[in-house]
Short mmCIF file of C-alpha atoms and ligand atoms in Angstrom, two decimals:
data_model
loop_
_atom_site.label_atom_id
_atom_site.label_comp_id
_atom_site.label_asym_id
_atom_site.label_seq_id
_atom_site.Cartn_x
_atom_site.Cartn_y
_atom_site.Cartn_z
CA MET Y 1 -128.94 63.42 -65.88
CA ALA Y 2 -127.29 66.07 -68.01
CA LYS Y 3 -129.34 67.60 -70.78
CA LEU Y 4 -128.19 68.57 -74.24
CA SER Y 5 -129.90 71.21 -76.37
CA ILE Y 6 -129.36 71.25 -80.11
CA ILE Y 7 -130.29 74.40 -81.99
CA LEU Y 8 -130.91 74.27 -85.71
CA PRO Y 9 -131.47 77.57 -87.57
CA ILE Y 10 -133.57 76.99 -90.64
CA TYR Y 11 -133.87 79.10 -93.75
CA ASN Y 12 -135.30 77.27 -96.76
CA GLU Y 13 -134.11 73.81 -95.80
CA GLU Y 14 -137.24 71.75 -96.51
CA LYS Y 15 -135.26 68.85 -98.00
CA ASN Y 16 -132.55 68.86 -95.34
CA ILE Y 17 -134.82 68.87 -92.29
CA PRO Y 18 -135.89 65.20 -92.36
CA ILE Y 19 -132.32 64.12 -93.12
CA ILE Y 20 -130.60 66.10 -90.38
CA TYR Y 21 -133.27 64.96 -87.92
CA GLU Y 22 -132.70 61.33 -88.79
CA GLU Y 23 -128.91 61.71 -88.57
CA LEU Y 24 -129.24 63.43 -85.19
CA CYS Y 25 -131.51 60.66 -83.90
CA LYS Y 26 -128.93 58.05 -84.92
CA VAL Y 27 -126.28 59.84 -82.90
CA LEU Y 28 -128.45 60.75 -79.92
CA LYS Y 29 -129.94 57.33 -79.32
CA ASN Y 30 -126.47 56.03 -78.41
CA PHE Y 31 -126.38 58.27 -75.35
CA THR Y 32 -127.76 56.59 -72.27
CA ASP Y 33 -126.62 59.17 -69.75
CA ILE Y 34 -127.87 62.28 -71.50
CA SER Y 35 -131.33 63.60 -72.25
CA TYR Y 36 -131.85 66.02 -75.08
CA GLU Y 37 -134.03 68.55 -76.84
CA ILE Y 38 -133.81 69.74 -80.40
CA ILE Y 39 -134.92 73.28 -81.17
CA PHE Y 40 -135.73 74.20 -84.75
CA VAL Y 41 -135.74 77.93 -85.36
CA ASN Y 42 -137.49 78.68 -88.62
CA ASP Y 43 -136.05 81.98 -89.78
CA GLY Y 44 -138.88 83.03 -92.09
CA SER Y 45 -138.35 80.30 -94.68
CA ARG Y 46 -140.18 80.79 -97.96
CA ASP Y 47 -140.41 77.10 -98.78
CA ASN Y 48 -142.12 74.27 -96.90
CA SER Y 49 -139.56 74.10 -94.09
CA TRP Y 50 -142.11 74.86 -91.40
CA HIS Y 51 -144.29 72.04 -92.66
CA SER Y 52 -141.31 69.65 -92.56
CA ILE Y 53 -140.59 70.74 -88.99
CA LEU Y 54 -144.20 70.24 -87.88
CA THR Y 55 -144.18 66.69 -89.23
CA ILE Y 56 -141.32 65.98 -86.83
CA THR Y 57 -142.66 67.85 -83.79
CA ASN Y 58 -145.98 66.01 -84.13
CA GLN Y 59 -144.17 62.70 -83.73
CA ASN Y 60 -141.78 63.62 -80.96
CA PRO Y 61 -142.43 65.95 -78.02
CA LEU Y 62 -138.69 66.33 -77.38
CA ILE Y 63 -138.48 68.36 -80.57
CA LYS Y 64 -139.31 72.00 -80.11
CA ALA Y 65 -139.80 74.55 -82.82
CA LEU Y 66 -140.40 78.22 -83.23
CA THR Y 67 -140.94 80.26 -86.33
CA PHE Y 68 -140.17 83.91 -87.05
CA SER Y 69 -142.61 86.29 -88.70
CA ARG Y 70 -139.98 87.00 -91.36
CA ASN Y 71 -136.33 86.37 -92.13
CA PHE Y 72 -134.26 87.92 -89.34
CA GLY Y 73 -130.94 86.31 -90.18
CA HIS Y 74 -128.83 83.41 -89.00
CA GLN Y 75 -127.31 85.11 -85.93
CA ILE Y 76 -130.71 86.22 -84.65
CA ALA Y 77 -132.13 82.74 -85.25
CA LEU Y 78 -129.30 81.27 -83.18
CA SER Y 79 -129.92 83.85 -80.46
CA ALA Y 80 -133.61 82.92 -80.31
CA GLY Y 81 -132.54 79.29 -79.97
CA TYR Y 82 -130.21 80.25 -77.13
CA ASP Y 83 -133.05 82.12 -75.39
CA HIS Y 84 -135.20 79.00 -75.41
CA ALA Y 85 -132.59 76.35 -74.68
CA THR Y 86 -132.84 74.61 -71.32
CA GLY Y 87 -129.89 72.19 -71.58
CA ASP Y 88 -126.68 72.01 -69.57
CA ALA Y 89 -124.76 72.02 -72.82
CA ILE Y 90 -126.01 73.75 -75.94
CA ILE Y 91 -124.93 72.90 -79.48
CA THR Y 92 -125.64 75.14 -82.45
CA MET Y 93 -125.21 73.70 -85.91
CA ASP Y 94 -126.28 74.29 -89.51
CA ALA Y 95 -129.20 72.25 -90.72
CA ASP Y 96 -127.77 71.67 -94.19
CA LEU Y 97 -125.54 68.73 -93.13
CA GLN Y 98 -122.38 70.79 -93.54
CA ASP Y 99 -121.94 70.40 -89.79
CA PRO Y 100 -121.87 66.62 -89.33
CA PRO Y 101 -123.80 65.26 -86.29
CA ASP Y 102 -121.11 62.56 -85.95
CA LEU Y 103 -119.00 65.16 -84.18
CA ILE Y 104 -121.43 65.55 -81.30
CA PRO Y 105 -120.06 62.64 -79.20
CA SER Y 106 -116.51 64.04 -79.24
CA MET Y 107 -117.81 67.53 -78.47
CA LEU Y 108 -119.72 66.17 -75.47
CA GLU Y 109 -116.65 64.24 -74.37
CA SER Y 110 -114.62 67.42 -74.42
CA TRP Y 111 -117.33 69.22 -72.45
CA LYS Y 112 -117.43 66.47 -69.83
CA ASN Y 113 -113.68 66.84 -69.52
CA GLY Y 114 -114.12 70.44 -68.46
CA ALA Y 115 -114.23 72.58 -71.60
CA HIS Y 116 -116.90 75.27 -71.38
CA ILE Y 117 -116.76 75.96 -75.09
CA VAL Y 118 -116.06 73.35 -77.73
CA TYR Y 119 -115.52 74.66 -81.25
CA ALA Y 120 -115.85 72.43 -84.29
CA ARG Y 121 -112.91 73.57 -86.39
CA ARG Y 122 -112.78 73.18 -90.15
CA ILE Y 123 -109.46 71.75 -91.19
CA ASP Y 124 -110.37 71.65 -94.82
CA ARG Y 125 -112.67 74.20 -96.43
CA GLN Y 126 -114.23 73.09 -99.67
CA ASP Y 127 -115.76 76.46 -100.38
CA THR Y 128 -115.09 78.38 -103.56
CA PHE Y 129 -111.66 79.99 -103.93
CA LEU Y 130 -113.17 83.46 -103.55
CA LYS Y 131 -114.96 82.60 -100.30
CA ARG Y 132 -111.83 80.93 -98.90
CA ILE Y 133 -109.54 83.84 -99.67
CA THR Y 134 -111.96 86.52 -98.44
CA ALA Y 135 -112.60 84.57 -95.24
CA GLN Y 136 -108.87 84.17 -94.65
CA LEU Y 137 -108.12 87.85 -95.21
CA TYR Y 138 -111.08 88.90 -93.10
CA TYR Y 139 -110.12 86.80 -90.09
CA LYS Y 140 -106.54 87.97 -90.32
CA PHE Y 141 -107.73 91.59 -90.36
CA LEU Y 142 -110.21 91.06 -87.54
CA GLY Y 143 -107.55 89.25 -85.50
CA THR Y 144 -105.21 92.22 -85.87
CA ILE Y 145 -107.66 94.97 -84.94
CA SER Y 146 -109.76 93.18 -82.34
CA ASP Y 147 -108.94 92.88 -78.66
CA VAL Y 148 -110.72 89.53 -78.47
CA ILE Y 149 -108.96 86.48 -79.84
CA ILE Y 150 -111.55 84.90 -82.09
CA PRO Y 151 -110.41 81.38 -83.09
CA ARG Y 152 -109.70 80.84 -86.78
CA ASN Y 153 -111.62 78.45 -89.01
CA VAL Y 154 -114.60 78.09 -86.75
CA GLY Y 155 -118.17 78.92 -87.69
CA ASP Y 156 -121.24 78.65 -85.57
CA PHE Y 157 -120.94 74.89 -85.03
CA ARG Y 158 -120.02 74.77 -81.35
CA LEU Y 159 -121.01 73.58 -77.94
CA ILE Y 160 -121.32 75.99 -75.04
CA ASP Y 161 -121.93 75.28 -71.37
CA LYS Y 162 -125.03 76.75 -69.74
CA GLN Y 163 -122.74 79.06 -67.77
CA VAL Y 164 -121.54 80.63 -71.03
CA LEU Y 165 -125.14 80.75 -72.26
CA ALA Y 166 -126.20 82.72 -69.19
CA TYR Y 167 -123.66 85.39 -70.11
CA ILE Y 168 -124.64 85.45 -73.81
CA LYS Y 169 -128.23 86.06 -72.77
CA GLN Y 170 -127.09 89.11 -70.80
CA CYS Y 171 -125.57 90.67 -73.92
CA LYS Y 172 -128.36 92.70 -75.43
CA GLU Y 173 -126.52 94.08 -78.44
CA THR Y 174 -128.67 94.04 -81.56
CA SER Y 175 -125.86 93.52 -84.08
CA ARG Y 176 -124.93 90.04 -82.99
CA TYR Y 177 -121.68 88.39 -83.93
CA LEU Y 178 -122.01 85.29 -81.81
CA ARG Y 179 -118.63 83.74 -82.48
CA GLY Y 180 -117.07 86.95 -81.18
CA MET Y 181 -119.38 87.11 -78.17
CA VAL Y 182 -118.59 83.52 -77.25
CA ALA Y 183 -114.85 84.13 -77.63
CA TRP Y 184 -115.15 87.32 -75.58
CA ALA Y 185 -116.66 85.32 -72.72
CA GLY Y 186 -113.35 83.59 -72.06
CA PHE Y 187 -113.62 80.23 -70.26
CA LYS Y 188 -111.79 77.04 -71.09
CA HIS Y 189 -112.25 76.05 -74.70
CA SER Y 190 -111.21 73.20 -76.92
CA PHE Y 191 -111.47 72.17 -80.54
CA VAL Y 192 -112.79 69.21 -82.44
CA ASP Y 193 -111.49 69.14 -86.00
CA PHE Y 194 -113.48 68.09 -89.03
CA LYS Y 195 -113.52 68.25 -92.80
CA ARG Y 196 -116.44 70.40 -93.86
CA PRO Y 197 -118.45 68.75 -96.63
CA ASN Y 198 -120.21 70.70 -99.37
CA ARG Y 199 -123.89 71.45 -99.21
CA GLN Y 200 -125.79 68.63 -100.92
CA LEU Y 201 -129.37 69.89 -101.04
CA GLY Y 202 -130.90 73.34 -101.30
CA ALA Y 203 -129.03 76.60 -101.74
CA THR Y 204 -127.00 78.70 -99.36
CA GLY Y 205 -129.04 81.27 -97.47
CA TYR Y 206 -125.96 83.42 -97.06
CA THR Y 207 -126.03 85.94 -99.87
CA TRP Y 208 -123.03 88.22 -100.31
CA SER Y 209 -124.93 91.06 -98.70
CA LYS Y 210 -125.67 88.96 -95.59
CA MET Y 211 -122.02 87.94 -95.46
CA VAL Y 212 -120.84 91.56 -95.72
CA LYS Y 213 -123.25 92.53 -92.93
CA LEU Y 214 -121.89 89.74 -90.74
CA ALA Y 215 -118.35 90.84 -91.48
CA PHE Y 216 -119.19 94.43 -90.51
CA ASP Y 217 -120.91 93.27 -87.32
CA GLY Y 218 -117.71 91.42 -86.45
CA VAL Y 219 -115.51 94.46 -87.00
CA THR Y 220 -117.74 97.05 -85.38
CA GLY Y 221 -118.74 94.80 -82.51
CA PHE Y 222 -115.24 93.80 -81.52
CA SER Y 223 -112.98 96.63 -82.48
CA LEU Y 224 -112.93 100.40 -82.21
CA PHE Y 225 -110.20 100.55 -84.85
CA PRO Y 226 -112.39 102.12 -87.58
CA LEU Y 227 -113.09 105.04 -85.24
CA LYS Y 228 -109.37 105.56 -84.77
CA LEU Y 229 -108.63 105.77 -88.50
CA ALA Y 230 -109.05 109.55 -88.40
CA ALA Y 231 -106.17 109.73 -85.92
CA PHE Y 232 -103.69 108.24 -88.42
CA ILE Y 233 -104.82 110.55 -91.22
CA GLY Y 234 -104.80 113.54 -88.87
CA VAL Y 235 -101.27 112.91 -87.63
CA PHE Y 236 -99.99 112.34 -91.17
CA VAL Y 237 -101.57 115.55 -92.49
CA VAL Y 238 -100.51 117.73 -89.57
CA VAL Y 239 -96.92 116.46 -89.68
CA THR Y 240 -96.52 116.82 -93.46
CA GLY Y 241 -98.33 120.18 -93.40
CA THR Y 242 -96.05 121.54 -90.69
CA LEU Y 243 -92.97 120.37 -92.59
CA MET Y 244 -94.25 122.12 -95.71
CA PHE Y 245 -94.90 125.28 -93.73
CA MET Y 246 -91.44 125.18 -92.21
CA TYR Y 247 -89.92 124.70 -95.65
CA ILE Y 248 -91.64 127.68 -97.27
CA THR Y 249 -90.92 129.88 -94.25
CA TRP Y 250 -87.24 128.94 -94.43
CA ASP Y 251 -87.24 129.48 -98.20
CA ALA Y 252 -88.89 132.88 -97.79
CA ILE Y 253 -86.54 134.09 -95.07
CA PHE Y 254 -83.17 132.74 -96.24
CA ASN Y 255 -83.61 132.49 -100.02
CA LYS Y 256 -85.81 135.59 -100.22
CA ILE Y 257 -88.39 133.74 -102.28
CA THR Y 258 -91.73 135.50 -102.43
CA TYR Y 259 -94.59 133.04 -102.07
CA PRO Y 260 -97.97 134.32 -103.26
CA LEU Y 261 -100.62 134.52 -100.54
CA PHE Y 262 -102.58 131.52 -101.85
CA LYS Y 263 -99.59 129.22 -101.30
CA TRP Y 264 -99.35 130.26 -97.68
CA LEU Y 265 -103.08 129.80 -97.32
CA VAL Y 266 -103.10 126.36 -98.96
CA THR Y 267 -100.41 125.19 -96.56
CA ILE Y 268 -102.21 126.56 -93.53
CA ILE Y 269 -105.57 125.14 -94.67
CA TYR Y 270 -103.90 121.78 -95.22
CA ILE Y 271 -102.57 121.79 -91.65
CA PHE Y 272 -105.98 122.68 -90.28
CA MET Y 273 -107.55 119.86 -92.30
CA GLY Y 274 -105.30 117.57 -90.31
CA VAL Y 275 -106.41 119.24 -87.09
CA GLN Y 276 -110.02 118.58 -88.09
CA PHE Y 277 -109.19 114.91 -88.58
CA LEU Y 278 -107.69 114.82 -85.11
CA LEU Y 279 -110.86 116.39 -83.69
CA LEU Y 280 -112.93 113.80 -85.57
CA TRP Y 281 -110.83 111.11 -83.95
CA ILE Y 282 -111.52 112.56 -80.51
CA ILE Y 283 -115.25 112.58 -81.25
CA GLY Y 284 -114.80 109.00 -82.43
CA GLU Y 285 -113.24 108.05 -79.12
CA TYR Y 286 -116.29 109.41 -77.29
CA ILE Y 287 -118.68 107.66 -79.65
CA GLY Y 288 -116.71 104.47 -79.11
CA ARG Y 289 -117.16 104.77 -75.38
CA ILE Y 290 -120.89 105.47 -75.75
CA PHE Y 291 -121.08 102.45 -78.04
CA GLU Y 292 -119.31 100.18 -75.57
CA GLN Y 293 -121.54 101.43 -72.79
CA GLN Y 294 -124.80 100.92 -74.66
CA LYS Y 295 -123.87 97.34 -75.58
CA GLY Y 296 -124.45 96.74 -71.92
CA ARG Y 297 -122.24 93.69 -71.74
CA PRO Y 298 -121.38 92.50 -68.27
CA LEU Y 299 -118.17 94.06 -66.96
CA TYR Y 300 -116.77 90.70 -65.97
CA ILE Y 301 -117.71 87.06 -65.99
CA ILE Y 302 -117.14 84.94 -62.92
CA GLU Y 303 -116.30 81.33 -63.55
CA LYS Y 304 -116.25 80.12 -59.93
CA LYS Y 305 -116.91 81.57 -56.48
CA ILE Y 306 -115.55 80.02 -53.30
CA ASN Y 307 -116.94 80.41 -49.77
CA PHE Y 308 -119.50 83.05 -50.65
N1 UDP C 419 -129.83 80.41 -92.08
C1 UDP C 419 -130.76 81.14 -91.34
N2 UDP C 419 -131.11 82.39 -91.75
C2 UDP C 419 -130.56 82.99 -92.86
C3 UDP C 419 -129.57 82.27 -93.58
C4 UDP C 419 -129.23 81.00 -93.17
O1 UDP C 419 -131.28 80.65 -90.34
O2 UDP C 419 -130.91 84.12 -93.15
C5 UDP C 419 -129.46 79.05 -91.65
C6 UDP C 419 -129.46 77.99 -92.74
O3 UDP C 419 -130.70 77.37 -92.87
C7 UDP C 419 -128.41 77.02 -92.23
C8 UDP C 419 -127.42 77.92 -91.51
O4 UDP C 419 -128.12 79.11 -91.19
O5 UDP C 419 -128.93 76.08 -91.31
C9 UDP C 419 -126.19 78.24 -92.34
O6 UDP C 419 -126.58 78.83 -93.55
P1 UDP C 419 -125.96 78.44 -94.96
O7 UDP C 419 -125.76 76.97 -95.07
O8 UDP C 419 -126.83 79.07 -95.99
O9 UDP C 419 -124.58 79.18 -94.88
P2 UDP C 419 -123.18 78.69 -95.50
O10 UDP C 419 -122.96 77.28 -95.03
O11 UDP C 419 -123.35 78.78 -96.98
O12 UDP C 419 -122.20 79.66 -94.94
MG1 MG C 420 -124.23 75.75 -95.22
#
């Protein structure tokens, strides 16, 4: 019998915990051919979330829970869930009911049909205008500079096969941008679309600073573009500086204009500023390579082996 793991990261969700548990039970009891486990990861909640979780784990041994010593953040909570999951398929979802459990049957269906990754895709974001527009711009930017194609309009509500999980566990990077890591893995993926409802109870645990950190983790983890910025500046400065130098030389020789020494110096210093930028870029390239190396991701991921 196949086993499903459901991971729920929890940060101050005391009111949502009993509700999401009940909703999940309603969905899960319809499956006759699948066993399951639910893993609550309490990410250092300051309210009574842990108490709410314990009430559930005391009733049902299929519900597992772990609690952090402090708030480590959503992505780390999900990673801890991944480390402890034992299922053949693993679903991560928010505990605030913004990721509806009703979607689980279609996600499982898709998985049974061969998809290794099933993303729940938001077709209709009800977030504030500011969050919508920043998210849109960010994903467009990340899509342009990143070598990995990270699907649009997906969050961390997804199903992954245990084969994908095995690879994620091998990635030891500390700045974790899971949706990028999952996309980087490759494999067959599919989408299940849904309208994302608003949060009903409690408050968002994602402050702007946490969101900015996540955004930076996405950019730095999946693109070396920021390190190459110096190259563009360097080329621009060297080219314009050389043109300027050629102009004043021409002016001095053919028009007999006398340029004071400081003008010559400013032009030369300007060119060398550009050279410095180019050197910075070269250092950046090395740092980028060190960075890639220390992430220690597997070089390749094998999906199938035949006759080995
Ligand atoms: N969460 C977490 N640690 C945090 C912030 C959030 O584990 O530091 C959990 C939270 O309890 C929820 C999920 O991550 O289950 C998504 O968070 P939230 O709903 O606050 O994010 P939003 O939907 O506003 O993007
Ligand atoms: Mg939410």
